[in-house]
Short mmCIF file of C-alpha atoms in Angstrom, two decimals:
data_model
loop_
_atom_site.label_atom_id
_atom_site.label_comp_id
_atom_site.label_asym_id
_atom_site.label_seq_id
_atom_site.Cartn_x
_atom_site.Cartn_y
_atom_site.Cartn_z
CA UNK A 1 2.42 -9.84 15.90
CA UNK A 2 4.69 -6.96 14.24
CA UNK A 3 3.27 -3.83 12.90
CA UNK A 4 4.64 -3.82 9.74
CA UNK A 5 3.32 -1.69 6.25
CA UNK A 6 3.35 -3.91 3.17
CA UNK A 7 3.32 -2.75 -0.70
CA UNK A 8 2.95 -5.40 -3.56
CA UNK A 9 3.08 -4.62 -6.86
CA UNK A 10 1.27 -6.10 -9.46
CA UNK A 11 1.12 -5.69 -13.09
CA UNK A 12 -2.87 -5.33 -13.50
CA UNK A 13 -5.84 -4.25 -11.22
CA UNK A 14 -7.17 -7.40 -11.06
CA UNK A 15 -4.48 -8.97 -9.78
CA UNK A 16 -3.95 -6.38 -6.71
CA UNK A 17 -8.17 -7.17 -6.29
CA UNK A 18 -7.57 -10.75 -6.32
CA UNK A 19 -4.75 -10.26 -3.49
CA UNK A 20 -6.68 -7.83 -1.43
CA UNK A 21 -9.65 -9.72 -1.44
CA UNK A 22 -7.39 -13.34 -0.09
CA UNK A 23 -5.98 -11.00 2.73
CA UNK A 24 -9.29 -10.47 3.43
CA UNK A 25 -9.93 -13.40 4.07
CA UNK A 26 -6.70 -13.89 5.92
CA UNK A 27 -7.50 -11.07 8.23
CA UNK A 28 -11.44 -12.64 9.02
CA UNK A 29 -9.38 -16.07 10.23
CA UNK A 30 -7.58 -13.99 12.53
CA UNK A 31 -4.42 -14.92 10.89
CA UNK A 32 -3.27 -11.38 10.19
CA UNK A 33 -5.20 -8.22 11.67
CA UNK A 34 -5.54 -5.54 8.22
CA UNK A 35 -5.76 -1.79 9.91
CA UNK A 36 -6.20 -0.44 6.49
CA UNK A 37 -5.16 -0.85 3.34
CA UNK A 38 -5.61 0.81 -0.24
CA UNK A 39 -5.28 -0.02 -4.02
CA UNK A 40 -3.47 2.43 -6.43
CA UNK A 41 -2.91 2.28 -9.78
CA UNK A 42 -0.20 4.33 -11.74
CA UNK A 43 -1.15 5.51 -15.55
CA UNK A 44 1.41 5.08 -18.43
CA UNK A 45 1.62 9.08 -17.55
CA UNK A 46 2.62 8.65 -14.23
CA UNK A 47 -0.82 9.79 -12.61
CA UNK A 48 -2.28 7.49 -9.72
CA UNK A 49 -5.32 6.76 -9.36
CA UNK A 50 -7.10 5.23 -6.36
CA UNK A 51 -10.08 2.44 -7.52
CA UNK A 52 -12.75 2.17 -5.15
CA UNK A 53 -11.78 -0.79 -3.26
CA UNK A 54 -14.24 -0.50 0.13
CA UNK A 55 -16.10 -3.57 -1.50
CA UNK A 56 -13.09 -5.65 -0.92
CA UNK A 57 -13.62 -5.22 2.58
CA UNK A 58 -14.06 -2.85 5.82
CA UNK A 59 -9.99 -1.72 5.86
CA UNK A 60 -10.04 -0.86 2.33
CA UNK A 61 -10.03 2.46 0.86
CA UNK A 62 -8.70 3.60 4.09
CA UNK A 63 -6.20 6.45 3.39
CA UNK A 64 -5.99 7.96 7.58
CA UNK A 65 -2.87 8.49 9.70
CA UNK A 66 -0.72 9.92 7.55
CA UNK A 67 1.08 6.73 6.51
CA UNK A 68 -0.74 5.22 3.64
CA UNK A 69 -1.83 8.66 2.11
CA UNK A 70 2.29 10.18 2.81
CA UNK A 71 3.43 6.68 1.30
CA UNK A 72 1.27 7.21 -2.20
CA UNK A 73 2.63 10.62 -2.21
CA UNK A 74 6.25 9.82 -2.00
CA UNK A 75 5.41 7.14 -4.61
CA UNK A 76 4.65 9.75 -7.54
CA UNK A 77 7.11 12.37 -5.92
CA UNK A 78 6.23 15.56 -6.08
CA UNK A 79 3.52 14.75 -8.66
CA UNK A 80 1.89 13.41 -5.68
CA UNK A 81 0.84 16.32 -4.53
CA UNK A 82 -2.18 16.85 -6.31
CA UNK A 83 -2.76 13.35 -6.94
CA UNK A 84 -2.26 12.14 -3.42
CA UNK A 85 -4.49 15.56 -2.41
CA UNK A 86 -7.35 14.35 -4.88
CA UNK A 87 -7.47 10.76 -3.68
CA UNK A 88 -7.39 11.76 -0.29
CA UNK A 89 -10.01 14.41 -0.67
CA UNK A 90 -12.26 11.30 -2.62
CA UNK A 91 -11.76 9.17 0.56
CA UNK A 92 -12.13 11.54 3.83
CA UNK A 93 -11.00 15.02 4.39
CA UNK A 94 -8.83 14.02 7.41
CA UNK A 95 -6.73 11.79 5.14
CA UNK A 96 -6.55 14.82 2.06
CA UNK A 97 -4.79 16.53 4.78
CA UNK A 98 -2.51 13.63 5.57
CA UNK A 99 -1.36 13.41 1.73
CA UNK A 100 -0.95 16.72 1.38
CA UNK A 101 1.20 17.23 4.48
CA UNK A 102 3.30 14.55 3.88
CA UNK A 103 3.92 15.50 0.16
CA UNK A 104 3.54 19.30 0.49
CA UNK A 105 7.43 19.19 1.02
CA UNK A 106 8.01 16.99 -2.55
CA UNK A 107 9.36 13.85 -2.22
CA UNK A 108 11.98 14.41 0.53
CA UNK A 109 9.61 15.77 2.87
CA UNK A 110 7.03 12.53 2.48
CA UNK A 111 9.92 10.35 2.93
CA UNK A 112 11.27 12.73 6.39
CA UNK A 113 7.07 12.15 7.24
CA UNK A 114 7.35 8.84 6.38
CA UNK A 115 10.77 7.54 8.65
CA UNK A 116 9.02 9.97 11.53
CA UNK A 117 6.06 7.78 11.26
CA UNK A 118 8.54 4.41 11.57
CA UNK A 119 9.13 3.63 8.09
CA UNK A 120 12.50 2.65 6.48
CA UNK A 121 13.97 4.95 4.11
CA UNK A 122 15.55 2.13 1.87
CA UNK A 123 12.17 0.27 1.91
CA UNK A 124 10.51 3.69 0.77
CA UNK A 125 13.10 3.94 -2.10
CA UNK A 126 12.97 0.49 -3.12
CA UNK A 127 8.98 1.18 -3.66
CA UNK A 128 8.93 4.59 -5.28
CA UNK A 129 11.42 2.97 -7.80
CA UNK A 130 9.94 -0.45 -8.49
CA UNK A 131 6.21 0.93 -8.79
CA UNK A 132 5.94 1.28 -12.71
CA UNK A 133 3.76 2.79 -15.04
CA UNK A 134 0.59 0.71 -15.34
CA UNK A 135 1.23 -0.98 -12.48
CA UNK A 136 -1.52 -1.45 -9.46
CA UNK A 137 0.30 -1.04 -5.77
CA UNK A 138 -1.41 -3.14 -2.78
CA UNK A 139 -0.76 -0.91 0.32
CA UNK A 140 -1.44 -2.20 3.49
CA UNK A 141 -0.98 -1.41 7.17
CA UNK A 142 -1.02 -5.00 9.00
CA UNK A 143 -0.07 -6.78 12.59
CA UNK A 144 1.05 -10.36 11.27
CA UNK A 145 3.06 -12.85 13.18
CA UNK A 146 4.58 -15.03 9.94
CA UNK A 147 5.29 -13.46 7.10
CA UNK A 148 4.86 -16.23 4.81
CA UNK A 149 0.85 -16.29 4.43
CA UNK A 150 1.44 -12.62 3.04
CA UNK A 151 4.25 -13.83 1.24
CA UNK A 152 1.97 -16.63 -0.36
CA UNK A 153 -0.90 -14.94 -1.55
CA UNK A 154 1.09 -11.78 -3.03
CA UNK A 155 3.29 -14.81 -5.28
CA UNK A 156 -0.22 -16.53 -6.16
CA UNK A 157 -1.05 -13.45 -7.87
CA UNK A 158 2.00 -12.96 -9.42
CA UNK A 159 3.24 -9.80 -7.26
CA UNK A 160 6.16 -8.19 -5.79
CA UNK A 161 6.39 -7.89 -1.97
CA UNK A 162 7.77 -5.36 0.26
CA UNK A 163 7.55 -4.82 3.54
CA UNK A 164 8.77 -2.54 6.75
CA UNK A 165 8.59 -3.09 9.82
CA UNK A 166 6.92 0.25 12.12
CA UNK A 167 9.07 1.35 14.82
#
């Protein structure tokens, strides 16, 4: 299995709920293995906001390591700051420090955090530029062999997939 991070976009809440809560599922088959994953959603002002999402499932709401937290930050740039501080301060102290040291720098430190961490700078482009306002981001941090059951329930709910492999 490959260790890869995975954002899909969606254009409402429920949909990203919808998808988390099939790769759930996916994960308790033993078909993927979910480390942990989050739900953000950004405002028609460009603020994100982090739903409580630990219903969906034990990996969820799970902002640690630096890499989901510094990958919300580089989302809102350096707006993400505060934001990325705030939800990481509402899910665990270790993780407020996470966002704010890999945003601390504005957007071209997250993304020098980010590649450190294994992540492609092109895939952390393409996702800071795609995620609109309004819409809800699915970030996950997964070991899965085939990409396509992923693949299939991010289309089923109407999303946008991408993906990077973790050096």
């Amino acid at each position: 299995m490959a260790n890869r991070v995975i954002v899909a976009l969606f254009e409402t809440q429920n949909q990203a709920y919808d998808a988390a809560a099939r790769m759930q599922r996916l994960n308790d088959d033993g078909i993927i293995k979910l480390k942990r994953g989050a739900i953000a959603t950004k405002d028609a002002k460009g603020n994100l906001t982090i739903p409580d999402s630990k219903h969906v499932g034990s990996a969820w709401g799970l902002l640690g390591g630096g890499l989901i937290g510094g990958l919300l930050g580089a989302m809102l740039g350096p707006v993400g700051v505060a934001a990325g501080a705030a939800a990481g301060a509402a899910a665990s102290a270790a993780a407020a420090g996470a966002v704010v040291g890999a945003a601390t720098g504005g957007t071209l430190g997250a993304v020098g955090d980010l590649t450190e961490l294994g992540m492609n700078e092109d895939f952390i482009d393409d996702v800071t530029t795609q995620l609109n306002p309004g819409d809800t981001a699915l970030i996950v941090e997964v070991d899965e062999g085939s990409t396509e059951p992923t693949d299939r329930v991010v289309s089923q709910y109407g999303g946008r997939i991408y993906r990077s492999e973790l050096t």
